Coordinates of C-alpha atoms and ligand atoms in Angstrom, one line a residue:
M1 CA 14.9 -20.0 -18.3
N2 CA 13.4 -22.8 -16.5
Q3 CA 10.7 -24.5 -18.6
S4 CA 8.8 -26.1 -15.8
I5 CA 5.6 -25.0 -14.1
R6 CA 6.3 -22.1 -11.5
I7 CA 3.7 -21.3 -8.8
G8 CA 3.1 -18.1 -7.0
H9 CA 1.2 -17.1 -4.0
G10 CA -0.2 -13.6 -2.9
Y11 CA -2.1 -12.3 0.0
D12 CA -3.5 -8.9 0.5
V13 CA -5.9 -7.0 3.1
H14 CA -7.8 -3.5 2.7
A15 CA -9.7 -2.1 5.6
F16 CA -13.2 -0.5 5.0
C17 CA -13.7 3.2 5.0
Q18 CA -16.7 5.4 4.4
G19 CA -17.9 4.7 0.8
E20 CA -20.8 3.4 -1.5
H21 CA -19.1 0.8 -3.4
I22 CA -16.0 -1.8 -3.6
V23 CA -14.0 -3.0 -6.5
L24 CA -13.2 -6.7 -6.6
C25 CA -11.4 -8.4 -9.5
G26 CA -12.2 -5.3 -11.5
V27 CA -16.0 -5.5 -10.6
K28 CA -17.6 -2.5 -9.0
I29 CA -19.9 -3.9 -6.1
P30 CA -22.4 -1.7 -4.3
H31 CA -21.6 -1.7 -0.4
N32 CA -22.3 0.7 2.5
K33 CA -18.5 1.0 2.7
G34 CA -15.6 1.5 0.5
F35 CA -11.9 0.6 0.7
K36 CA -9.2 2.6 2.4
A37 CA -6.4 2.5 0.0
H38 CA -3.8 4.5 -2.1
S39 CA -5.2 2.7 -5.3
D40 CA -8.7 1.6 -5.8
G41 CA -8.2 -1.0 -3.0
D42 CA -9.0 -4.1 -5.3
V43 CA -7.6 -6.4 -2.6
S44 CA -8.3 -9.4 -4.9
L45 CA -6.2 -8.1 -7.9
H46 CA -3.6 -7.0 -5.5
A47 CA -3.2 -10.6 -4.3
L48 CA -3.2 -12.1 -7.9
T49 CA -0.7 -9.5 -9.1
D50 CA 1.6 -10.3 -6.1
A51 CA 1.1 -14.1 -7.0
I52 CA 2.2 -13.5 -10.6
L53 CA 5.3 -11.4 -9.5
G54 CA 6.2 -14.2 -7.0
A55 CA 5.8 -17.1 -9.6
C56 CA 8.2 -15.0 -11.7
A57 CA 10.7 -14.0 -9.1
L58 CA 9.9 -10.5 -9.7
G59 CA 9.4 -9.3 -6.1
D60 CA 6.2 -7.8 -5.0
I61 CA 3.6 -5.2 -5.9
G62 CA 4.9 -2.6 -3.3
R63 CA 8.3 -2.7 -4.9
H64 CA 7.1 -2.1 -8.5
F65 CA 4.2 0.4 -7.5
P66 CA 5.1 2.2 -4.2
D67 CA 2.2 3.6 -2.3
T68 CA 4.4 6.7 -1.7
D69 CA 4.3 7.4 -5.3
D70 CA 1.4 9.9 -6.3
A71 CA 1.4 8.3 -9.6
Y72 CA -0.6 5.4 -8.3
K73 CA -3.2 7.4 -6.2
G74 CA -6.7 6.0 -6.9
I75 CA -5.4 4.0 -9.8
D76 CA -7.3 1.2 -11.3
S77 CA -5.5 -2.1 -10.2
R78 CA -6.2 -3.6 -13.7
V79 CA -3.7 -1.0 -14.9
L80 CA -1.2 -2.4 -12.5
L81 CA -2.0 -5.9 -13.4
A82 CA -1.6 -5.0 -17.1
R83 CA 1.9 -3.6 -16.4
V84 CA 2.9 -6.8 -14.6
M85 CA 1.6 -8.7 -17.5
E86 CA 3.9 -7.0 -19.6
L87 CA 6.8 -7.6 -17.2
I88 CA 6.2 -11.6 -17.1
A89 CA 5.8 -11.5 -21.0
A90 CA 9.2 -9.8 -21.3
K91 CA 10.5 -12.5 -19.1
G92 CA 9.0 -15.2 -21.3
Y93 CA 6.1 -16.4 -19.1
R94 CA 2.4 -16.7 -19.5
I95 CA -0.3 -17.5 -17.3
N96 CA -1.2 -21.2 -16.9
N97 CA -4.1 -20.7 -14.3
A98 CA -5.2 -18.6 -11.4
D99 CA -7.3 -19.4 -8.3
I100 CA -8.4 -16.4 -6.2
T101 CA -10.0 -16.7 -2.7
I102 CA -11.9 -13.6 -1.2
V103 CA -12.4 -13.7 2.4
A104 CA -15.5 -11.4 3.2
E105 CA -18.2 -11.5 5.7
R106 CA -20.1 -8.7 3.6
P107 CA -21.0 -7.9 1.1
K108 CA -22.2 -11.2 -0.4
L109 CA -20.4 -12.0 -3.7
A110 CA -21.9 -15.0 -5.1
E111 CA -23.7 -13.1 -8.0
Y112 CA -20.5 -11.2 -8.9
I113 CA -18.1 -14.1 -9.2
D114 CA -18.8 -15.0 -13.0
A115 CA -18.1 -11.4 -13.9
M116 CA -14.9 -11.5 -11.8
C117 CA -13.9 -14.5 -13.6
E118 CA -14.4 -12.9 -17.0
V119 CA -12.4 -9.7 -16.1
V120 CA -9.5 -11.8 -14.6
A121 CA -9.3 -14.2 -17.7
S122 CA -9.3 -11.2 -20.2
D123 CA -6.7 -9.3 -18.1
L124 CA -4.5 -12.5 -17.9
G125 CA -4.9 -13.3 -21.5
V126 CA -6.4 -16.8 -20.9
Q127 CA -9.7 -18.6 -21.1
T128 CA -12.4 -18.4 -18.3
D129 CA -11.7 -22.0 -17.5
Q130 CA -8.2 -21.1 -16.6
V131 CA -9.6 -18.7 -13.8
N132 CA -11.4 -19.6 -10.7
V133 CA -12.6 -16.9 -8.1
K134 CA -14.3 -17.9 -5.0
A135 CA -15.5 -16.2 -1.9
T136 CA -15.9 -17.4 1.7
T137 CA -16.5 -16.0 5.0
S138 CA -14.4 -16.4 8.2
E139 CA -17.5 -17.5 10.3
K140 CA -17.6 -14.0 11.9
L141 CA -14.1 -14.4 13.4
G142 CA -11.3 -11.9 13.1
F143 CA -11.2 -8.6 11.2
T144 CA -12.9 -10.0 8.0
G145 CA -15.6 -11.4 10.4
R146 CA -16.2 -8.3 12.1
V147 CA -16.7 -6.5 8.7
E148 CA -13.6 -4.3 9.3
G149 CA -12.1 -5.3 5.8
I150 CA -11.6 -8.0 3.2
A151 CA -8.7 -10.3 2.6
A152 CA -7.7 -12.1 -0.6
H153 CA -5.5 -14.9 -1.3
A154 CA -4.2 -16.0 -4.9
V155 CA -2.3 -18.9 -6.3
V156 CA -1.2 -18.7 -10.0
T157 CA 1.0 -21.1 -12.0
V158 CA 2.9 -19.7 -15.0
V159 CA 4.8 -21.6 -17.7
A160 CA 7.1 -20.6 -20.6
A161 CA 5.3 -18.5 -23.2
Ligands
MG1 MG1 -3.3 -3.7 -1.6

């Protein structure tokens, strides 16, 4: 196994549908819409999970958890992340740090950021200062600007466990 730091990037989008809340980084957030998704639609954890898989050369979230499989219908994305953490541990890696950017015009996310960081740090088995979650808008441009959905980017580094 390569002992150097490895980097991974993930990106995901989910469209809004009718609903009363969304889940971002495992935190339930009241909203006048929900996420159209096979799972709970936690776009930020999907981006993070893909980044971790990418860093460890383990493919992507769709390969491990196909959305054609009813086993994953409505599933908590933290469960998928936990399975990926087991995969990378088995391959001899641990998380060094994670940085997540959520692109959302609405809802406003500032008051939920600390809770998101705590959930992610706990799920990754790291300290909260190894995790950063930030939110931005797209200045009312594009699908996020039109409040049609939310996008998320994630970057992680992993090192030998
Ligand atoms: Mg997704």
